[in-house]
Amino acid sequence: MKFQIEDVTVYFPYDHIYPEQYAYMVELKRALDARGHCLLEMPTGTGKTIALLSLITSYTLSKPNNPVKLIYCTRTVHEMEKTLAELKLLHAYQTIHIGDRARILAVGLSSRKNLCVNSRVLAAENRDSVDASCRRLTASWVRAAAVANPNLPTCEFFEEYEKAGSNAVLPPGVYTLQDLRAYGKEKGWCPYFLARHMVQFANVVVYSYQYLLDPKVAGHLKGPEGISIKCVRRLRRRFKATDAGRLRAEYNRLVEGLAQRGNLPFTDNWLSNPALPDDILKEAVPGNIRRAEHFLHVLRRLVQYLEGRLETDNVEKEGPVGFVASINTHAGIDQKTLKFCYDRLHSLMLTLEITDTDEFLHIQTICDFATLVGTYTRGFSIIIEPFDERMPHIPDPVLQLSCHDASLAIKPVFDRFQSVVITSGTLSPIDLYPRLLNFHPVVSRSFTMSLTRDCICPMVLTRGSDQLPVSTKFDMRSDLGVVRNYGRLLLEMASVVPDGIVCFFVSYSYMDGIVNSWNENGILKEIMQHKLVFIETQDVVETTLALDNYRKACDCGRGAIFFSVARGKVAEGIDFDRHYGRLVIMFGVPFQYTLSKILLARLEYLRDTFQIKEGDFLTFDALRQAAQCVGRVIRSKADYGMMIFADKRYSRHDKRSKLPGWILSHLRDAHLNLSTDMALHIAREFLRKMAQPYDRAGGSGRKTLLSQEDVEKMGDGILNEMQY
Amino acid sequence: MASGHVIKRAKYKTSPKGAGTPGVLKMTENKIMFKPNDPTSASKIDVEFRSIKGYKNTKEGSNNPPLLNLSLEQGGSYIFEFENFLDLQVCREFVGNALTKSGDAAKAKSGDNAKAKSGEAVATSDRSTVTYPDEQLISSAEMELRIKLLRENSELQNLHKKFVLGNILTESEFWATRKKLLDGDSGTKSKQRVGFKSSMILDIKPMTDGRTNKVTFNLTPEIKYQIFALKPAVHRAFLNHVPNKMTEKDFWTKYFRAEYLHSTKNAVAAAAEAAEDEELAIFLKDDDILANAARQKIRRVDPTLDMEADQGDDYMHLPDHGIFRDGSKEITDSQHEQFKRTFLQDLNRQGEVVLEGRTIDVELEDPRTVAEALAQSRQESDENAKQERLDRISRMTEMEDLQAPHDHPLAPLCIKDPRDYFDSQLLKISDDTRAGSEQLRCSLSSEEAYGSLRGSISEIKAMGLSDPVVRPEVAVMVLNGLTQNISSTKFQLGKNAQESILNSLPNTTKEELLHHWISIQELLRHFWSSYPITTSYLYAKVSRVKDAMSKIYPQLEEIKESVPSDLRQQVFLLVRPMHQALDAAFQHYEADLQKRSAKSGEKPNGYV
């Protein structure tokens, strides 16, 4: 369909549109007009991605003199693929209706591991060795040497790509990673370098947001909805790569080469980070580490100092300022020197023509650490733990640098781009984000979901079939009665609910324990008579295969149950829409591990800076995680699913009220304090109701599906209706 | 039915209880021969069917073995035990045919000699009551099915009543042409393979007797097969070691020792045991075949859930990154990691195997053959999964309810009565051809009418009901368009030569015609399927059928006469093809008869 939003003609690839999608586009368009940042919250299953993509591409089409380049950042590679697939659909629609004018170039960019087509390189195990073996074949000095000595292996795909020179371009279109690989194979060009090259010409670039953030700071970032960006560094024992003798020998060989720094061929660049603070880039490297051997001495002193700090008996917590001062007095390294460690090491490694970068990860980590400590005076803390809390008798010292201030990592992004759109299903409370991330959005909105029918059915289950309370509270979780009640709940549900059921547990160890005891008392066997069981493990490959099999089982009608962990990889990124998830059971409340020193430090920072109470934050965080888990069942309004929060603590108002509005509005009072048999009854009723045919456009009252004429007629009326 | 000969493995017995002599039973058109496997054995048989008086057999489903008892004219009997009931049925049918024939032949030579002698079980050659000998073959289940079919289908019931009860066709002849109806249900049932049970590995739990430290594992062929399917490494070890290196029993003992060690969750003990015994280590270590397969499968996995791809794309995977002690990570003893296969992994593997389903189709008795068959089936690779995967992604990306439903211009095809369907097709054609001549009707095709109705419905939804709900002109148009089809038959009666003639006839005539047409079809089917006539049985059948057909012939003539003159032409058109078909059949019958009498001049005209 095609409709007008103010002066922009929007091309939307479907015949109908949800009113909230329309409202979303209007707000987004205004933010683009105002050239400012915006914050948009809309529940899952309302089609945010397609709304955003079609508005922005249409915006460029309507205003050709003000072209917008879209950098779309996703959390995971599979989300990236999903986004590109949607864009492909949109692009096909637009080219049909507008013609060649609508042609755009859209590429997905990922690491070498996901784009490489060279079978020799791919044989390497993980990303870093893929990166390193790629560099071993493509670095400029390797290639120069290969000219003289034809026996040296090079990458034929890269050579072909280089040969093609400026002719090596992608024709317009939408390229998923798979398409890129196929295209590269067909042409004989390296897809990775081709994609990186095409990024500057592309209208839409989709990549992991990690590429956008300062790689040093963004050590750990929990999704766009992550309350904070954590930065953590760990140093453990000695790192083998600082074998000083070996390094020095290498340094001595090529100390003079340092001067050449500057015009390096682009294959030698590490993935250039657009977000490196400018001050570091501009300032010159201080004189005392310009010479390689001096720098090496500095590094050795630093490592010795860190080792000394690790030999403590107590947990220590320190701010960066104090830490730097202490380094200065004990090791004689000043703040400015520390600040340049990252850069200096980087240039040194280039000079030394080191291609197996994966062997130097540890020293890189040290230099990252030094630079961060030297650069920032607040927002970080350094925590040294001499042993693990759970095993106090085994010394296992760990030094961690924890970033509490998410705005540090994202600041360069806000500075560099005209409009930054942060969008998610769970941004509430929406006014907190600008404070945490320290920016000023021009638009900050939260949209409701207009439902045609009550297609979600949240329930709070507080008691098991024997009417005793269930909970994963620490004192109750190992109680056999609770374990059995949880098992009976799942068993009864498995016999009633068709197709897929997803279960979330609070942690891996809890899941492992409960599944084992279900096996021992025979409940698991009974469950397996109804459905197959698949489990998320800590091995990603195995989990992926298990998911694939889970979907197969749902597709073929056998039905399956997937056991997963809240805060795990599956909970963060995999959808269980339609028949892949008719029911989600959240066993327990997924609180964070409160004994973690890092968490405590963060809580302290939040309390001091934003006056957020620790308990509030923990509850808020746990409920947000729970909502994220259960929110994965709905993809569109034709979809339906049930959610069971199985813990007596959910019935308390202070916990429950932290759930997002779209769940709360469907949580009836009668569903707040259920036992297994009552929940079963409700489930039966609900499934029977949902199986009936219904009017998709929404019956009486509000419309939930708009056609082109509706949109033209209603105009801005929709807008007022859709906001909270 | 009566192929030239039948050869079956059977045991010859003199009494039903005896052990019997194994051998081969061979039956030709007029002889029965039995050759024992042991050439020295005395129980060789070579008799002609002429000397057989009758036969009995055990019924399927009873507890008795499949026995066939042939009683001799001279007294005494031969008893054969077959390997299964299928063989028995084949042989019995053959014997039945041969007996009828030899009975007929005997009669031809010696008058009613054979008739007098034929006992209760033998097919009597009385013409009107030829009971085809395999009547008793029908199992009760099949009988039920037949009854059910008759009850459901009144047309079939009519035919059955007319021909079978009218003694024109026998029960078995009637059903022989409807084999498909009969085995439509039962046939698929037997072919379906039984998959794995969902919970299989959980079945092998050790049993303890409570007093000693001994544990007992119960193994069935089924469990062995499951173990092979679940654990390729065990499977490979079995192929390599049994029976060259160790006996099967040792192998399984060792396997369960490993399982037991594993169930104690004592990784250190397992490691120690494995260090001593390399064969045991195979069972305890991680399955390298599985790991390789996983690496291959991960490339084919749906990219929208490929979490493995993320591993390179975030900073979490780097050493020293991420929160180190957040309570989520397990404290593991890395040294013995490889001996710590988790229960969760087993569960995943099991689900996978269950989904793959049974890949082999052999008897499970011998684990060696199972193992080999499994190895073979593993080699067959599965491709073309890639395209399917791409399709699935594109299906997944669409938002289903924003899209217009894909199927709306189609009406579901549901042909209950084929006549309705063809009539409406005819109507459509005639609609098109007469587009110019009939102004009113053709101004609106049914699709347009439907579209307009749809349009106005959605308009009403959007705007609510305006004062005149629908404009009168539109209403009339829609109404006309929609009702036209329904009443069209009335409209067109007699106006159009293309129209189905049947509809223009009075109801009784129409029914009669249809009924005759179906009867003729049935009879003709039997008639032509009987040629070439090889047995006297077929001969009898043909003449019966022919008589029945010649009875219908004048009835058709009558109908032709009885209709009013204005319809006669049309009825004539309808009846003509029936007459032609019948004529052709009669002609063939006469020609065949002449040929036969010419060839075997010495025989009387016909056998009866």
Tab-separated table of C-alpha atoms in Angstrom, chain A residues 220 222 390 592-594 596, chain B residues 323-329:
chain	number	residue	atom	x	y	z
A	220	HIS	CA	29.892	-6.232	27.329
A	222	LYS	CA	23.369	-6.095	26.890
A	390	ARG	CA	31.550	-20.230	45.967
A	592	GLN	CA	20.772	-11.498	38.862
A	593	TYR	CA	23.490	-13.177	40.843
A	594	THR	CA	23.517	-10.703	43.688
A	596	SER	CA	28.646	-10.593	42.095
B	323	ILE	CA	31.524	-10.518	33.628
B	324	PHE	CA	33.624	-13.294	34.934
B	325	ARG	CA	31.762	-14.276	38.044
B	326	ASP	CA	28.105	-13.619	37.518
B	327	GLY	CA	27.009	-16.936	38.920
B	328	SER	CA	25.834	-18.262	35.612
B	329	LYS	CA	28.961	-20.115	34.692
